[in-house]
Short mmCIF file of C-alpha atoms and ligand atoms in Angstrom, two decimals:
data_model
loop_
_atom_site.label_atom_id
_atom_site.label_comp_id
_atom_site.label_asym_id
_atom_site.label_seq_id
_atom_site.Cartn_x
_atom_site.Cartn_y
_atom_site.Cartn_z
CA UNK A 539 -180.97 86.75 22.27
CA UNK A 540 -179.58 83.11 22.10
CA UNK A 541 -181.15 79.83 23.06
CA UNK A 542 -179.60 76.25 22.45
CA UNK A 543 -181.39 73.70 23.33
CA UNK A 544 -179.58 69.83 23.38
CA UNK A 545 -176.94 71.20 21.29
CA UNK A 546 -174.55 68.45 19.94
CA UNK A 547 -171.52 68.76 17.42
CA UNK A 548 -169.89 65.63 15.45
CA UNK A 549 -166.65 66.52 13.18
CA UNK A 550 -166.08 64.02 10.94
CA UNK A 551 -162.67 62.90 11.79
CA UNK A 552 -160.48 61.57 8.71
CA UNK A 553 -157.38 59.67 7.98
CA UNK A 554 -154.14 60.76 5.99
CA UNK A 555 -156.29 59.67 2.23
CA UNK A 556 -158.73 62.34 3.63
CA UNK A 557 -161.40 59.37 3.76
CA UNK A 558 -163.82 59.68 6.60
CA UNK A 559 -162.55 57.43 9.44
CA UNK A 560 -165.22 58.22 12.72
CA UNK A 561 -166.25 61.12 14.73
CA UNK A 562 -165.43 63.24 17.19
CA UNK A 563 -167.90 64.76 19.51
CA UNK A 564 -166.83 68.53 20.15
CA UNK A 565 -170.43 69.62 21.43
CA UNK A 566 -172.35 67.24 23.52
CA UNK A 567 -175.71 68.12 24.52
CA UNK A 568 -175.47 71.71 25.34
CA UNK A 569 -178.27 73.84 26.07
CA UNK A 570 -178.21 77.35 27.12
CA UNK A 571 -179.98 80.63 27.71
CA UNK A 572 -178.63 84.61 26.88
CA UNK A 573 -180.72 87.66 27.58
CA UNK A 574 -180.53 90.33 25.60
CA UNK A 575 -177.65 93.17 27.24
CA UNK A 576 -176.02 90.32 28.77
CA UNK A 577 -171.88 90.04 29.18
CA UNK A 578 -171.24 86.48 28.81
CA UNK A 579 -168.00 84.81 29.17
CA UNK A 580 -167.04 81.54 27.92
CA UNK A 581 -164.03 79.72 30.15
CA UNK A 582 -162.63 76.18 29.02
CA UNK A 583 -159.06 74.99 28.43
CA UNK A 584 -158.12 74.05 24.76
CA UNK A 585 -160.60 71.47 23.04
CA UNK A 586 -162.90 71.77 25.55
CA UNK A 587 -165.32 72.90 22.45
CA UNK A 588 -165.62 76.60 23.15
CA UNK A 589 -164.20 78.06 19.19
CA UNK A 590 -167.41 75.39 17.59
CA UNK A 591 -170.09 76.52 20.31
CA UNK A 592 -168.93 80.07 18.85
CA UNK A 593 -169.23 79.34 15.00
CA UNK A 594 -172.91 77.63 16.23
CA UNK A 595 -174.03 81.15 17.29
CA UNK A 596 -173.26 82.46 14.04
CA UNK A 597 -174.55 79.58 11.70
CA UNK A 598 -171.35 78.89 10.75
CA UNK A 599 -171.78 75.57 12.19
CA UNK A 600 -174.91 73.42 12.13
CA UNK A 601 -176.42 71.29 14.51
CA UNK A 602 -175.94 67.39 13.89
CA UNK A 603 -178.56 67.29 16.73
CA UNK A 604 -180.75 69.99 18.75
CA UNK A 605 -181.33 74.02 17.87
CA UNK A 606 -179.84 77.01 18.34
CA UNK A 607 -182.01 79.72 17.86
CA UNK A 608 -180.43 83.67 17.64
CA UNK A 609 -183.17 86.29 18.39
CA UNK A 610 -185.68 83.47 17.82
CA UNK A 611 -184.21 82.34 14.23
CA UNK A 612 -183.43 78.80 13.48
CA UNK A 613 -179.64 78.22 12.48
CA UNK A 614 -180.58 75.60 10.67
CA UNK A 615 -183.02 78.03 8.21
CA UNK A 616 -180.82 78.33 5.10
CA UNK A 617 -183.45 81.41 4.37
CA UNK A 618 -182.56 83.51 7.64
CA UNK A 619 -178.31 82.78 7.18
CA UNK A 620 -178.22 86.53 6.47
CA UNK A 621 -180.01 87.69 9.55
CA UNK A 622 -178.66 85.11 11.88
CA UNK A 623 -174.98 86.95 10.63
CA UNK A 624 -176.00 90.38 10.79
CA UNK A 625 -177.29 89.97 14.21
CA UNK A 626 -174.76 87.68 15.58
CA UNK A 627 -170.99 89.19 14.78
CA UNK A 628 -168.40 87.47 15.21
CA UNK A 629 -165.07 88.62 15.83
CA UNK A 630 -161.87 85.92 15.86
CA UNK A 631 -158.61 85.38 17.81
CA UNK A 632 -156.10 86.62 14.52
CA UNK A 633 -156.88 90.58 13.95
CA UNK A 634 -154.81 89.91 10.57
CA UNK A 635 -157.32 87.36 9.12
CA UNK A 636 -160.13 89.74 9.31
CA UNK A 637 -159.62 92.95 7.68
CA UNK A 638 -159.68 93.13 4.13
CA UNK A 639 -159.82 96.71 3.45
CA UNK A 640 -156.59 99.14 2.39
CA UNK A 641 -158.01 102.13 4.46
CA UNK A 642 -159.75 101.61 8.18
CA UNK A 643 -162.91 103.59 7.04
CA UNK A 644 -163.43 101.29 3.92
CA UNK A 645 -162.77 98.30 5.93
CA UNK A 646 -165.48 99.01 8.28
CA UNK A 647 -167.62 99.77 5.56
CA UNK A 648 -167.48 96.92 3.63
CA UNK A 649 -170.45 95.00 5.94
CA UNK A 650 -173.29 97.87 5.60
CA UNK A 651 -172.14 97.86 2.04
CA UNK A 652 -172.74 93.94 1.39
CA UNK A 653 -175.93 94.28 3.05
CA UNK A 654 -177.15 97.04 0.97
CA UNK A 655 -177.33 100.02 3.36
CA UNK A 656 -177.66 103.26 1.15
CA UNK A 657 -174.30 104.96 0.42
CA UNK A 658 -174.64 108.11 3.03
CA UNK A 659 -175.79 105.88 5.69
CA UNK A 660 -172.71 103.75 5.63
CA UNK A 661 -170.44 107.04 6.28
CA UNK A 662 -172.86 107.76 9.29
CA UNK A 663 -172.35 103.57 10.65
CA UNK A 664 -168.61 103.79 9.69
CA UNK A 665 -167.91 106.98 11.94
CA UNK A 666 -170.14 106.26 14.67
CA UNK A 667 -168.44 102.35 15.12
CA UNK A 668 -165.12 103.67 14.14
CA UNK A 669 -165.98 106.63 17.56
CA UNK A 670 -167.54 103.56 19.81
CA UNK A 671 -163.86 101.33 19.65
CA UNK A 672 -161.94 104.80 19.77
CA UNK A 673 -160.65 104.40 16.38
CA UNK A 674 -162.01 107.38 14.55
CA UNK A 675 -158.40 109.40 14.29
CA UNK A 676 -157.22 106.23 12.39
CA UNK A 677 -159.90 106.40 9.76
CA UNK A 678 -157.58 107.21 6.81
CA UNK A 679 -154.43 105.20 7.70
CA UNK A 680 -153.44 102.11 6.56
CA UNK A 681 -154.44 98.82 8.83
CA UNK A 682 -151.03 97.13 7.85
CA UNK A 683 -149.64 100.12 10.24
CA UNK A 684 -152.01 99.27 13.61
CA UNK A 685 -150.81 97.38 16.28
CA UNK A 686 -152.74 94.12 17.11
CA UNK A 687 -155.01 95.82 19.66
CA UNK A 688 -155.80 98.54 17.04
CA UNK A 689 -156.60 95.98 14.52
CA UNK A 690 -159.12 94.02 16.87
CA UNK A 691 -160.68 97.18 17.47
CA UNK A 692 -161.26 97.88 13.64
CA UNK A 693 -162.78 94.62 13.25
CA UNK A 694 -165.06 95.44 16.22
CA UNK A 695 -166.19 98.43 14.29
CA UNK A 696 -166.84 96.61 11.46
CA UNK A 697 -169.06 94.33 13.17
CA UNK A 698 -170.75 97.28 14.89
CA UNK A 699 -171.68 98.73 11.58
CA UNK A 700 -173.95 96.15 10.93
CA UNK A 701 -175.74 96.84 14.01
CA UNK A 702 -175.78 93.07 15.39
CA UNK A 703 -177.91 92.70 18.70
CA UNK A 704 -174.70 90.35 19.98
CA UNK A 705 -171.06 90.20 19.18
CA UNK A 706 -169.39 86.99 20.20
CA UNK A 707 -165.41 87.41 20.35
CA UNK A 708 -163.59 84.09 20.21
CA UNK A 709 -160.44 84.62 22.28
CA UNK A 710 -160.53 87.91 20.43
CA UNK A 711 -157.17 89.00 23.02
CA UNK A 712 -155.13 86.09 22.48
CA UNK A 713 -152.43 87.58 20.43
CA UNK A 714 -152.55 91.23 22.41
CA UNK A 715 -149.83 92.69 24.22
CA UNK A 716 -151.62 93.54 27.74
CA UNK A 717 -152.21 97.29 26.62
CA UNK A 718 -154.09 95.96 23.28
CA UNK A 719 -156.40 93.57 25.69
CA UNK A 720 -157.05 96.30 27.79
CA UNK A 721 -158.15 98.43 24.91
CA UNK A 722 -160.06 95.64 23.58
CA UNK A 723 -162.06 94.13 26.31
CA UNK A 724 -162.47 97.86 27.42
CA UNK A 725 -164.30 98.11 23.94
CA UNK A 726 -166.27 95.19 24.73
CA UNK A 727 -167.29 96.49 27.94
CA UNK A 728 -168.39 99.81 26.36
CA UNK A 729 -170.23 98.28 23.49
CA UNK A 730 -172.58 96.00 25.90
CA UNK A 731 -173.48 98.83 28.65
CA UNK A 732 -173.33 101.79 26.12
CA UNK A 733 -175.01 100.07 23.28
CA UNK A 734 -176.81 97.48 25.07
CA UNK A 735 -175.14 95.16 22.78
CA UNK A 736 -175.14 91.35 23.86
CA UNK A 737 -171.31 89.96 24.10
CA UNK A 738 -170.14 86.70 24.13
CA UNK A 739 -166.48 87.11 25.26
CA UNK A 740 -164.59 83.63 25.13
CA UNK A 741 -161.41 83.93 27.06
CA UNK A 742 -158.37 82.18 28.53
CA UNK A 743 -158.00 85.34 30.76
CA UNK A 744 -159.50 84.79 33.91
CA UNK A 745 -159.26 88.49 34.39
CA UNK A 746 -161.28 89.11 31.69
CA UNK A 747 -164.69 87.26 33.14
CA UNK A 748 -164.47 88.98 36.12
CA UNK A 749 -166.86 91.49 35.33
CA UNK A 750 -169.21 89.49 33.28
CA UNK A 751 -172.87 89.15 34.26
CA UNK A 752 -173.00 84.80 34.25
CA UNK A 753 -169.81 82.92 33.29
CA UNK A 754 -170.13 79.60 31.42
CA UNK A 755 -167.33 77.43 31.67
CA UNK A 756 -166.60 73.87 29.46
CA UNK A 757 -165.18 70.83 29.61
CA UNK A 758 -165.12 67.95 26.79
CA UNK A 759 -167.91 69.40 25.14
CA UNK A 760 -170.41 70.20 28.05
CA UNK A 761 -171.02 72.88 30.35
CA UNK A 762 -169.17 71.68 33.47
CA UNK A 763 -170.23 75.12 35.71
CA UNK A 764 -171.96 78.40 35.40
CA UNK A 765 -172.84 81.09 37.53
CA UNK A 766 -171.68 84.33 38.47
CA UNK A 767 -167.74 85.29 38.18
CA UNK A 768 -167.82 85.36 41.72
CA UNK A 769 -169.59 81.95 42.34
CA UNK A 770 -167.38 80.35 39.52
CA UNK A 771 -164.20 81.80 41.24
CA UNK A 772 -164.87 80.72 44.52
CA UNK A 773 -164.88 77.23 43.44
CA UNK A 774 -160.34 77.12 42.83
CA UNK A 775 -159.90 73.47 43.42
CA UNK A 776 -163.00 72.70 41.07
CA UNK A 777 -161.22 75.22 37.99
CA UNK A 778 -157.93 73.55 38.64
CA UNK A 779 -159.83 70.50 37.89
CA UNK A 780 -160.62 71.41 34.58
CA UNK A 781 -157.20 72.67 34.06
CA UNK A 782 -158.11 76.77 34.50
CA UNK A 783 -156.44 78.92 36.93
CA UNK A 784 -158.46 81.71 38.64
CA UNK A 785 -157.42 85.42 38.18
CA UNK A 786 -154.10 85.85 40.64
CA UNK A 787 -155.56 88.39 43.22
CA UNK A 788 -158.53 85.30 43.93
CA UNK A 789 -155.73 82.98 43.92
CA UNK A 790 -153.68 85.13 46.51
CA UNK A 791 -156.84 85.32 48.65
CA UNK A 792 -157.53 81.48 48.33
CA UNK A 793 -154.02 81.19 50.03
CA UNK A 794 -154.26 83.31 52.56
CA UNK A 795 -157.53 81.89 53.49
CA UNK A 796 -156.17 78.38 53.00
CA UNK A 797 -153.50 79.82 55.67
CA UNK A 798 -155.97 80.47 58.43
CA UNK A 799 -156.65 84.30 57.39
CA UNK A 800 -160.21 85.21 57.60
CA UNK A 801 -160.94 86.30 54.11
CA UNK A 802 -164.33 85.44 52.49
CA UNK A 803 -164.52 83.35 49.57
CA UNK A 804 -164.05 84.29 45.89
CA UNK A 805 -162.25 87.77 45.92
CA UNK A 806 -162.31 89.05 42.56
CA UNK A 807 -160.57 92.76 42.69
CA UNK A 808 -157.32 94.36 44.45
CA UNK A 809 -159.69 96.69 46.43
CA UNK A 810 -162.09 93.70 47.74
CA UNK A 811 -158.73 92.11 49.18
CA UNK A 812 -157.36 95.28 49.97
CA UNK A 813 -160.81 95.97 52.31
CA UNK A 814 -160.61 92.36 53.62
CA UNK A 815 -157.41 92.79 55.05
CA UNK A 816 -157.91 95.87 56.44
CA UNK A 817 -160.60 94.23 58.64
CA UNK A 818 -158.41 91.57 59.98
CA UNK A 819 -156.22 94.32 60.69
CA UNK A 820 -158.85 95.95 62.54
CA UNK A 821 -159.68 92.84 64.35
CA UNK A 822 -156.14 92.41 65.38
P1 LIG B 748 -161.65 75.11 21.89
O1 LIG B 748 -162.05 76.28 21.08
O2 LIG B 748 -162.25 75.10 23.26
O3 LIG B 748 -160.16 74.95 21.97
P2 LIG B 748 -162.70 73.54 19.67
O4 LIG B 748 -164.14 73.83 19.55
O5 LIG B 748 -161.77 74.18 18.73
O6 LIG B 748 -162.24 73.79 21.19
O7 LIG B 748 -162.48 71.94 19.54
C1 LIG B 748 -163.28 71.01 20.24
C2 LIG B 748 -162.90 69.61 19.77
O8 LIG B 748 -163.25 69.43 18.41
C3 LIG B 748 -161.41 69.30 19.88
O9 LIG B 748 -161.28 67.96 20.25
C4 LIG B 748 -160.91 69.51 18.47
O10 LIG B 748 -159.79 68.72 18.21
C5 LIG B 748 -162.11 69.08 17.64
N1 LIG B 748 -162.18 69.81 16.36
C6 LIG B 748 -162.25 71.15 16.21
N2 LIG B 748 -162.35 71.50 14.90
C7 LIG B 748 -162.34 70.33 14.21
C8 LIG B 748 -162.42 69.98 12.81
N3 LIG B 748 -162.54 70.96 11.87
N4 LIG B 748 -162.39 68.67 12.47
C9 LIG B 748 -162.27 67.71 13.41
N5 LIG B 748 -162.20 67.96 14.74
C10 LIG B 748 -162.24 69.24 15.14
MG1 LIG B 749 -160.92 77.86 20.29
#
């Protein structure tokens, strides 16, 4: 679905006259691999470089060195700008910024509709995206009147209507009240193992990468680990490092063990500490 291959990014950095005064390296030499179906999540404290690997994956950025390729198509290929959109959505951190439309239905139809999609067909997209996020009772209101979480989830649908092979979702829970990033990331979740869609989920939520099939996480630019949540969240003094806590029930575990308990490394749920003490208790 997505390949980079000794990715760099250079902003042009300028001074209060606006004139160009050096660069700043955001990306620097990234290279990377996502399988179609995949759950991805991106980890990285702010400026590590995580928002402009995003807006590479969507041609909204382009290389100043190395590819990206999306489903095989060159970002760089002015020609394929259209594809490279409609099968990479993207979906950003301010749910106010990215619907347009007075009425949820028309919002979400508004992509199919750019990209030509015959008029009954677009009622048939619109319904079915607006049922996969659980937004199909708020067809005919107003999106001024959704919460956040509701919004998010409109803009997923819009994104679905396309029918993208990948959705990547820049910190798409950021401004969510914990029952609207539920709801979201619960979308997410449904979307990639009910659709087979590929997702890209950047997060500062640990909690949110703890399901994810391979977690990438970035520092100044690079890719300072990957692996699986639970390899990634094994490593605690390693994420502190870079400045990113690991969800609390790990942390709680990494104390314990730190205290002489015998729990194994990298706990990732309630129940998986829950059945770890229950042995010691056993043992006892
Ligand atoms: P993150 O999303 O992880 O917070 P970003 O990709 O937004 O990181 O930023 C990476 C680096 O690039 C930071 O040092 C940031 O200041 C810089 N940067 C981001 N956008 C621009 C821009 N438009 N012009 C100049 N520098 C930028
Ligand atoms: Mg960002």
């Amino acid at each position: 679905m997505i390949k980079i291959r000794d990715l760099i990014h250079d902003y042009i950095k300028r001074d209060e006259e606006g004139n160009p005064a050096g660069t700043v390296r955001a990306i620097d030499d990234v290279s990377l691999d996502v399988k179609p179906g995949q759950f991805i999540a991106i980890l990285g404290h702010n400026g590590s470089g995580k928002s402009t690997l995003a807006k590479h994956l969507n041609a909204l950025l382009h290389p100043t060195e190395g590819t990206v390729w999306i489903k095989g198509m060159d970002t760089k290929d002015q020609s394929l700008l259209l594809d490279i959109r409609q099968t990479a959505g993207m979906i950003f951190q301010n749910p106010d910024n990215q619907i347009i439309g007075q009425v949820v239905e028309e919002d979400v139809g508004f992509g199919p509709e750019n990209m030509g999609v015959p008029t009954e067909e677009i009622w048939e997209r619109v319904e079915e995206s607006l049922k996969a996020v659980e937004m199909y009772e708020y067809r005919k209101k107003s999106p001024n009147r959704l919460s956040g979480g509701q919004k998010q989830r409109v803009s997923i649908a819009g994104v679905i209507a396309m029918h993208p092979g990948c959705i990547i979702m820049d910190e798409p829970t950021a401004m969510l009240d914990p029952s609207g990033r539920k709801d979201v990331i619960d979308a997410a979740w449904t979307l990639n193992r009910g659709e087979d869609i590929t997702i890209i989920l950047i997060t500062h939520y640990m909690e949110e990468a703890i399901r994810a099939d391979h977690v990438f996480v970035m520092d100044k630019g690079r890719i300072a680990m990957q692996g699986t949540p639970r390899e990634i969240f094994s490593k605690v003094t390693e994420l502190q490092r870079l400045h990113l806590d690991v969800p609390q029930v790990t942390q709680l575990a990494y104390i314990l063990r730190e205290n002489g308990l015998d729990i194994p490394e990298g706990i990732l749920t309630k129940e998986e500490l829950a059945e770890a003490l229950k042995k010691i208790g056993k043992a006892g």
